[in-house]
XYZ file of C-alpha atoms in Angstrom:
558
model
C -30.840 160.781 190.702
C -27.125 160.478 189.871
C -25.155 159.509 186.803
C -23.169 156.290 186.512
C -20.063 155.390 184.495
C -20.348 151.937 182.906
C -18.173 149.381 181.081
C -17.178 151.282 177.915
C -15.266 153.880 180.005
C -11.998 154.626 178.226
C -10.434 156.898 180.897
C -10.362 159.655 178.290
C -11.095 162.082 181.162
C -12.790 164.641 178.926
C -15.775 164.309 181.279
C -13.674 165.497 184.227
C -13.093 168.993 182.872
C -16.797 169.685 182.234
C -18.104 168.505 185.606
C -19.152 171.629 187.569
C -18.883 169.934 190.957
C -15.737 167.811 190.460
C -17.569 164.560 191.185
C -15.679 162.400 188.654
C -12.495 160.754 189.899
C -9.678 159.982 189.728
C -8.754 163.113 187.798
C -5.565 163.351 185.684
C -4.052 165.420 188.512
C -4.507 162.602 191.035
C -1.810 159.890 191.266
C -4.338 157.057 191.102
C -5.446 158.130 187.622
C -2.443 156.363 186.144
C -3.469 152.959 187.527
C -7.261 153.307 187.650
C -9.334 150.789 185.716
C -11.981 153.378 184.906
C -13.410 156.651 186.207
C -16.138 156.855 188.844
C -18.949 159.304 189.653
C -19.603 160.117 193.298
C -23.364 159.596 193.729
C -23.399 161.874 196.782
C -21.921 164.832 194.868
C -23.411 164.439 191.371
C -26.024 167.117 190.624
C -27.459 165.373 187.552
C -26.519 168.165 185.131
C -25.695 165.777 182.289
C -22.636 167.681 181.034
C -20.519 164.532 181.241
C -22.933 162.586 179.020
C -22.479 165.013 176.149
C -18.694 164.986 176.536
C -18.099 161.224 176.842
C -16.733 159.930 173.494
C -17.751 156.297 174.141
C -21.251 156.786 175.595
C -20.293 155.172 178.909
C -22.261 157.538 181.198
C -25.951 157.018 181.944
C -28.511 158.368 184.428
C -29.050 155.751 187.113
C -32.726 155.379 186.200
C -31.848 154.452 182.606
C -29.464 151.593 183.346
C -30.094 148.275 181.667
C -30.043 145.242 183.958
C -26.522 144.279 182.863
C -25.249 147.739 183.865
C -26.857 147.886 187.304
C -23.737 146.513 189.080
C -21.981 149.763 188.141
C -24.165 151.633 190.628
C -22.346 149.754 193.389
C -18.956 149.869 191.635
C -19.108 153.674 191.332
C -20.270 154.110 194.927
C -17.665 151.660 196.299
C -14.808 153.763 194.951
C -15.713 156.593 197.301
C -15.690 154.360 200.386
C -11.898 154.505 200.505
C -11.122 157.617 198.452
C -11.528 161.058 199.988
C -12.032 163.708 197.318
C -12.859 167.376 197.377
C -15.471 169.089 195.249
C -15.038 172.237 193.235
C -14.202 172.898 189.602
C -10.588 172.269 188.585
C -9.366 175.269 186.550
C -8.097 174.408 183.064
C -4.395 174.687 182.313
C -3.394 177.687 180.225
C -1.292 176.913 177.169
C 1.872 179.006 176.815
C 1.849 182.023 174.504
C 3.773 181.001 171.401
C 6.305 183.223 169.646
C 5.593 184.525 166.147
C 6.103 182.233 163.182
C 4.874 178.781 162.222
C 5.774 175.601 164.098
C 6.017 172.510 161.876
C 5.587 169.119 163.574
C 5.766 165.634 162.047
C 4.047 162.819 163.949
C 5.042 159.265 163.007
C 2.147 156.973 163.902
C -1.621 157.472 163.829
C -2.870 155.803 166.997
C -4.489 157.360 170.083
C -1.329 158.853 171.602
C -0.424 160.385 168.240
C -3.876 161.942 167.919
C -3.996 163.276 171.447
C -0.632 164.976 170.867
C -1.941 166.345 167.557
C -5.183 167.522 169.176
C -3.211 169.617 171.638
C -0.932 171.030 168.945
C -3.513 171.998 166.328
C -5.376 174.161 168.843
C -2.805 176.768 167.803
C -3.374 177.790 164.152
C 0.318 178.552 163.686
C 1.217 174.911 164.423
C 1.168 172.733 161.292
C 0.968 168.977 161.897
C 1.726 166.275 159.325
C 0.863 162.737 160.471
C 2.620 159.741 158.871
C 1.631 156.075 159.073
C 2.709 153.103 156.970
C -0.841 151.697 157.027
C -3.550 153.024 154.700
C -5.799 153.709 157.702
C -5.449 155.808 160.875
C -6.398 155.167 164.529
C -3.881 152.428 165.398
C -5.145 149.994 168.038
C -8.557 151.660 168.160
C -9.080 150.120 164.720
C -6.787 147.087 164.957
C -6.804 146.331 168.700
C -10.190 147.134 170.254
C -12.380 144.032 170.048
C -15.069 144.192 167.344
C -17.848 143.570 169.888
C -16.765 146.687 171.807
C -18.103 149.209 169.308
C -18.768 151.987 171.878
C -15.051 152.128 172.743
C -14.324 152.964 169.119
C -16.359 156.131 169.586
C -13.104 157.979 170.327
C -12.592 157.926 166.548
C -14.963 160.911 166.441
C -12.484 162.910 168.514
C -9.632 161.880 166.221
C -11.643 162.733 163.099
C -12.301 166.229 164.460
C -8.547 166.741 164.860
C -7.826 165.446 161.341
C -10.386 167.874 159.918
C -8.427 170.914 161.127
C -6.926 173.129 158.424
C -3.489 172.871 160.012
C -3.409 169.047 159.904
C -2.707 166.677 157.028
C -2.333 162.916 156.570
C 0.500 160.992 154.974
C -1.074 157.523 155.275
C 0.317 154.546 153.356
C 3.751 156.181 153.776
C 6.523 154.368 155.624
C 9.109 156.454 157.438
C 12.475 154.855 156.838
C 11.461 153.655 153.380
C 9.635 156.473 151.615
C 11.212 159.248 153.662
C 14.074 159.065 156.135
C 14.262 160.277 159.694
C 17.006 162.697 158.663
C 14.781 164.178 155.952
C 11.992 164.721 158.470
C 14.378 166.350 160.931
C 15.539 168.736 158.199
C 11.987 169.841 157.399
C 10.242 170.014 160.787
C 10.947 171.814 164.035
C 9.888 168.674 165.899
C 9.391 164.995 165.047
C 7.187 162.942 167.406
C 7.374 159.163 167.206
C 4.136 157.471 168.310
C 4.834 154.001 166.932
C 3.464 151.917 169.809
C 4.706 148.484 170.837
C 4.762 146.269 167.775
C 5.591 142.834 169.131
C 4.698 140.486 171.974
C 6.590 139.437 175.075
C 8.025 135.913 175.068
C 7.238 133.085 177.482
C 10.695 131.533 177.204
C 9.436 127.944 177.393
C 10.010 124.899 175.207
C 7.591 124.555 172.291
C 6.730 128.250 172.188
C 7.417 128.431 168.451
C 5.345 125.405 167.449
C 2.616 125.908 164.874
C -0.555 126.696 166.807
C 1.294 128.782 169.392
C 0.216 132.311 168.473
C 0.968 135.694 170.023
C -2.253 137.420 171.041
C -0.915 140.538 169.314
C -1.166 138.718 165.979
C -4.471 136.996 166.745
C -6.095 140.314 167.691
C -4.718 141.941 164.541
C -6.050 138.985 162.517
C -9.653 139.237 163.695
C -9.551 143.030 163.429
C -8.489 143.014 159.779
C -4.928 144.365 160.043
C -3.449 144.035 156.526
C -0.249 142.422 157.830
C -2.132 139.535 159.464
C -5.024 138.803 157.116
C -3.324 135.557 156.049
C -2.358 134.371 159.547
C -2.742 130.602 159.931
C -5.215 130.122 162.786
C -6.142 126.476 163.442
C -9.366 126.236 165.471
C -9.948 122.522 164.962
C -9.467 121.522 168.620
C -12.242 121.770 171.198
C -10.052 123.541 173.743
C -7.973 126.700 173.374
C -5.622 127.978 176.063
C -4.903 131.657 176.639
C -1.827 132.443 178.721
C -2.410 135.704 180.561
C -5.376 137.374 182.194
C -5.352 141.000 181.150
C -8.086 142.616 179.060
C -6.493 141.385 175.825
C -6.652 137.811 177.144
C -10.336 138.297 177.977
C -10.988 139.735 174.506
C -9.329 136.743 172.858
C -11.279 134.263 174.991
C -14.590 136.015 174.410
C -14.136 136.193 170.632
C -13.268 132.477 170.493
C -16.499 131.371 172.187
C -18.966 134.063 171.096
C -21.759 133.125 168.719
C -20.419 133.879 165.210
C -23.837 135.185 164.202
C -23.561 137.809 166.934
C -20.045 138.672 165.792
C -21.408 138.977 162.255
C -23.170 142.151 163.409
C -19.811 143.778 164.258
C -16.902 144.982 162.136
C -14.884 141.779 162.655
C -12.814 140.900 159.577
C -14.662 138.609 157.173
C -11.825 136.067 157.037
C -11.891 135.753 160.844
C -15.671 135.427 160.894
C -15.498 132.600 158.336
C -12.886 130.769 160.448
C -14.897 131.207 163.666
C -17.995 129.816 161.966
C -16.008 126.623 161.290
C -14.347 126.595 164.724
C -14.548 123.535 166.986
C -13.507 125.469 170.097
C -15.957 124.920 172.943
C -13.765 125.803 175.905
C -11.145 128.462 176.508
C -8.889 128.158 179.554
C -7.208 131.325 180.828
C -4.063 130.845 182.889
C -2.994 133.422 185.480
C 0.415 133.171 187.173
C -0.833 134.895 190.319
C -4.113 134.918 192.216
C -7.441 136.596 191.636
C -6.530 139.639 193.742
C -3.654 140.375 191.361
C -5.633 139.702 188.171
C -4.656 142.128 185.403
C -8.089 142.465 183.788
C -10.414 145.312 184.702
C -13.560 144.634 186.675
C -15.740 146.013 183.901
C -14.348 143.585 181.303
C -14.562 140.678 183.746
C -18.155 141.512 184.617
C -19.086 141.754 180.921
C -18.111 138.109 180.341
C -21.230 137.118 182.235
C -23.379 138.753 179.531
C -22.047 136.676 176.628
C -24.973 134.589 175.406
C -24.467 130.822 175.568
C -21.191 131.050 177.487
C -20.501 129.953 181.078
C -17.737 131.581 183.126
C -16.267 128.755 185.192
C -14.130 129.287 188.296
C -13.287 126.639 190.879
C -13.838 128.215 194.326
C -10.684 126.430 195.501
C -8.693 128.473 192.963
C -9.667 131.760 194.622
C -6.848 131.635 197.151
C -5.687 134.973 198.564
C -2.301 135.933 199.928
C -2.238 136.560 203.681
C -2.067 140.356 203.454
C -5.008 140.589 201.061
C -7.049 138.169 203.156
C -6.430 140.235 206.285
C -7.291 143.529 204.561
C -10.475 142.008 203.135
C -11.517 140.727 206.560
C -11.073 144.086 208.290
C -12.608 146.054 205.382
C -9.440 148.011 204.559
C -8.792 146.436 201.149
C -8.742 148.747 198.123
C -12.265 148.823 196.660
C -11.135 147.836 193.155
C -9.404 144.691 194.425
C -12.285 143.900 196.764
C -14.696 144.134 193.809
C -12.430 141.853 191.758
C -12.607 139.193 194.469
C -16.349 139.612 194.979
C -17.106 139.239 191.265
C -14.929 136.124 190.994
C -16.688 134.526 193.950
C -20.058 135.332 192.404
C -18.999 133.736 189.118
C -17.783 130.663 191.020
C -21.279 130.202 192.463
C -23.121 130.505 189.165
C -24.672 127.336 187.747
C -23.548 126.098 184.346
C -25.773 124.919 181.508
C -25.403 121.830 179.355
C -24.374 122.711 175.829
C -22.917 126.095 176.696
C -19.421 127.050 175.667
C -17.053 127.781 178.553
C -14.426 130.279 179.654
C -12.463 128.661 182.483
C -10.233 130.742 184.766
C -7.251 129.028 186.379
C -5.378 131.155 188.910
C -1.923 130.509 190.379
C -0.823 128.508 187.338
C 2.194 128.887 185.028
C 2.919 127.167 181.692
C 6.196 125.221 181.563
C 6.149 123.433 178.188
C 4.121 123.371 174.987
C 4.114 119.870 173.534
C 3.483 118.568 170.044
C 5.040 117.073 166.932
C 5.305 120.132 164.692
C 1.980 121.490 165.976
C 0.600 122.261 169.428
C -0.972 119.204 171.061
C -0.711 119.912 174.789
C 0.381 122.376 177.435
C 2.098 121.341 180.663
C 1.474 123.637 183.628
C 2.664 123.970 187.211
C 0.651 125.104 190.204
C 1.988 128.128 192.064
C 1.756 129.154 195.693
C 2.251 132.499 197.392
C 5.825 132.990 198.568
C 5.920 133.801 202.298
C 7.902 136.624 203.822
C 7.991 138.972 200.823
C 6.914 142.616 200.800
C 5.781 142.358 197.184
C 3.160 139.703 196.523
C 5.129 136.960 194.772
C 4.472 133.351 193.820
C 6.680 130.302 193.613
C 6.109 127.014 191.735
C 5.058 123.885 193.606
C 5.673 120.251 192.688
C 2.145 119.879 191.292
C 1.948 119.651 187.502
C -0.896 118.937 185.107
C -1.420 118.777 181.365
C -4.062 120.388 179.176
C -4.884 118.878 175.798
C -5.203 121.647 173.226
C -4.467 122.493 169.609
C -3.951 126.232 170.049
C -2.129 128.307 172.645
C -2.495 132.083 172.582
C 0.160 134.059 174.410
C -1.330 137.236 175.942
C 1.348 138.365 178.379
C 1.893 141.846 177.002
C 3.142 143.959 174.116
C 6.720 145.157 173.710
C 8.289 148.051 171.813
C 10.919 147.503 169.140
C 13.870 149.741 168.223
C 13.062 152.812 166.142
C 15.462 153.634 163.336
C 17.942 156.399 164.238
C 16.683 156.715 167.826
C 18.271 155.354 171.019
C 16.488 152.361 172.555
C 16.311 150.797 176.004
C 16.293 147.031 175.370
C 15.319 146.203 178.942
C 12.270 148.480 179.114
C 11.403 148.295 175.414
C 11.133 152.081 175.114
C 12.958 155.060 173.657
C 14.694 156.830 176.585
C 12.981 160.142 177.241
C 12.223 162.877 179.738
C 8.565 163.973 179.561
C 8.571 162.850 175.919
C 11.872 164.509 174.965
C 14.177 161.836 173.495
C 17.391 161.349 175.456
C 20.686 160.105 174.056
C 21.254 156.609 175.431
C 24.869 157.206 176.386
C 24.664 160.383 178.453
C 20.939 161.083 178.878
C 21.171 164.475 177.180
C 18.015 165.613 175.415
C 18.135 165.376 171.606
C 16.536 168.670 170.489
C 13.499 168.348 168.254
C 12.956 164.618 168.862
C 9.989 163.397 170.905
C 8.043 160.225 171.685
C 4.575 159.493 172.993
C 2.446 156.442 173.775
C 3.760 152.953 174.429
C 7.150 153.595 172.813
C 7.542 156.372 175.388
C 6.398 154.702 178.606
C 6.021 150.975 177.861
C 2.981 148.945 176.844
C 0.709 149.837 179.738
C -2.455 151.887 179.941
C -5.225 152.421 177.437
C -6.911 155.336 175.755
C -7.090 157.552 178.837
C -3.423 157.105 179.674
C -2.515 157.806 176.058
C -4.412 161.069 176.203
C -2.389 162.288 179.173
C 0.793 160.965 177.579
C 0.099 162.657 174.233
C -0.768 165.935 175.904
C 2.430 165.836 177.960
C 4.553 165.368 174.846
C 2.683 168.103 172.969
C 3.204 170.463 175.889
C 6.930 169.636 175.811
C 7.041 170.541 172.107
C 5.264 173.851 172.726
C 7.408 174.667 175.727
C 10.605 174.006 173.754
C 9.286 176.241 170.958
C 8.654 179.028 173.451
C 12.117 178.537 174.966
C 13.834 178.538 171.575
C 15.070 174.968 172.144
C 13.809 173.509 168.854
C 16.127 173.409 165.825
C 14.946 175.491 162.885
C 14.172 173.509 159.692
C 16.891 173.789 157.046
C 14.591 172.692 154.200
C 11.021 173.802 153.425
C 8.590 170.934 154.050
C 6.616 171.584 150.846
C 8.473 168.824 148.974
C 7.486 165.968 151.312
C 4.622 164.780 149.109
C 6.938 164.652 146.077
C 9.678 162.809 147.977
C 7.413 159.995 149.127
C 5.742 159.722 145.724
C 9.086 159.462 143.923
C 10.021 156.561 146.210
C 6.907 154.558 145.461
C 4.517 155.593 148.206
C 0.890 155.828 147.164
C -0.026 158.440 149.748
C -3.531 158.493 151.178
C -4.598 161.918 152.430
C -7.701 162.981 154.346
C -9.916 162.800 151.257
C -8.606 159.309 150.527
C -9.244 158.109 154.076
C -12.759 159.569 154.003
C -13.417 157.620 150.795
C -12.154 154.405 152.417
C -14.237 155.044 155.513
C -17.345 155.664 153.409
C -16.747 152.529 151.331
C -16.435 150.337 154.440
C -19.500 151.860 156.090
C -21.574 151.570 152.904
C -20.596 147.905 152.593
C -21.727 147.334 156.177
C -25.153 148.949 155.817
C -26.784 146.139 153.871
C -25.530 143.587 156.410
C -26.538 145.649 159.434
C -22.910 146.075 160.463
C -20.886 149.075 161.600
C -18.572 148.558 158.629
C -17.091 145.785 156.499
C -13.362 146.165 156.743
C -11.063 146.221 153.760
C -7.911 144.215 154.516
C -5.771 144.358 151.356
C -3.561 147.388 150.690
C -4.419 147.407 146.971
C -8.127 147.492 147.830
C -7.549 150.384 150.239
C -5.831 152.280 147.434
C -8.683 151.581 145.028
C -11.251 152.708 147.604
C -9.212 155.898 148.079
C -9.679 156.655 144.378
C -6.341 155.487 143.003
C -5.862 153.704 139.708
C -4.547 150.107 139.974
C -0.817 149.704 139.342
């Protein structure tokens, strides 16, 4: 018997370090880790010790004899990885943290998402390091709370890891505190040896087509925040009166959006979806969601696990026209001679299997359209249609590229959701690369835009550091890298010494109107949401108004 990694895998890689026979790959030390969709267990090497099961924060690892029917394809997916990846066994020794000099190290982290927490986790291992985490929202966890789809509860299991970090004596929260408003960057720099910005990528990429700003054309970033109960988007106007919705993009966020739109609201009612979104979905007329992908199935941005999971959504057909599954010449040749990367080969195989599945009358539909680009959103003040162009593979290019053809078609729709990626925005008082949407940095150390020199004591991690790519696992490696840079600079004497004692931070933010929520306040909010969910059989019922968060945290109304 072997163990199998299934869909919830978050690439956290904590399982890798506990495996006694090094049978879980790719590891963070292998180049492929940074592009891998998930981790895989080698069935030939696994000794069935179960150490990885206890370590996995999202409960993605199961013995192969305990797989449910829907998870059985992962037996093949795990095994297929090792057909074209040669790996060596043997335990990988852990990295030794540097010996720190005497004295306390004070670090401020701006942001409370995964990258922020993974940096904090690494730092608070040393009792002499004191970490203060700031976030303008009343709640921590960033996109784990406001981005992970509500029907993916196991993925949110990483919150347990974050909660363990927050419980450390050398960690404290400054939630509901906005840096730049309640305390300035300069004031942080005066009080801390290091300031780490982990502010993510706050906006969406643009299509650049006519009609993009019509009512009913919604960035997926906002739609996801809306159904997840983000306070900023609780009042978003989402019109679901048309029978067809169109999602532009085919990454995991696009799949999440499509799945939420056609899932049975009574099934969603068992999750922690925001109540206002649940009410709107119960009244929704949407019966079909069309996903548009600029390139072909072999270049699809979604992960195989998320694609496979669509087939388990009750009452929903996944519809793919076999004629749309065109491959570029190089991929076709590699597939024919069995040299194609196993992940891409699995992507093609799953799509072909979906294309052969029968559909059922009365079912809702998710329709995939490959090699299609939007060219214009039409409507008189509100979205009414979307004009698209068919693409073809461009010959004679080293990189797989597509070019538009003369074939156009129109889709009637009342809502277009743009899911083509997140983008970072400038951070006050820090340099910014407008092209890449990141703060320039070297291993997390902020660099001056003009000359590239490192700005001592300033760091970044997460999407604002490397761009909006990669999920929880990538953020762990990213956060650890930045934390290691902070520690290394402390050892090397490269961090500026604080000129003001940080003890007055709580008073500063309070005097400027912040109603700070600390760990006790967040625990009270968490308990209130979970208690509200118990009677309804839900994980939690989310609070969405800032004043209600403050009340739940024990504050008097203002």
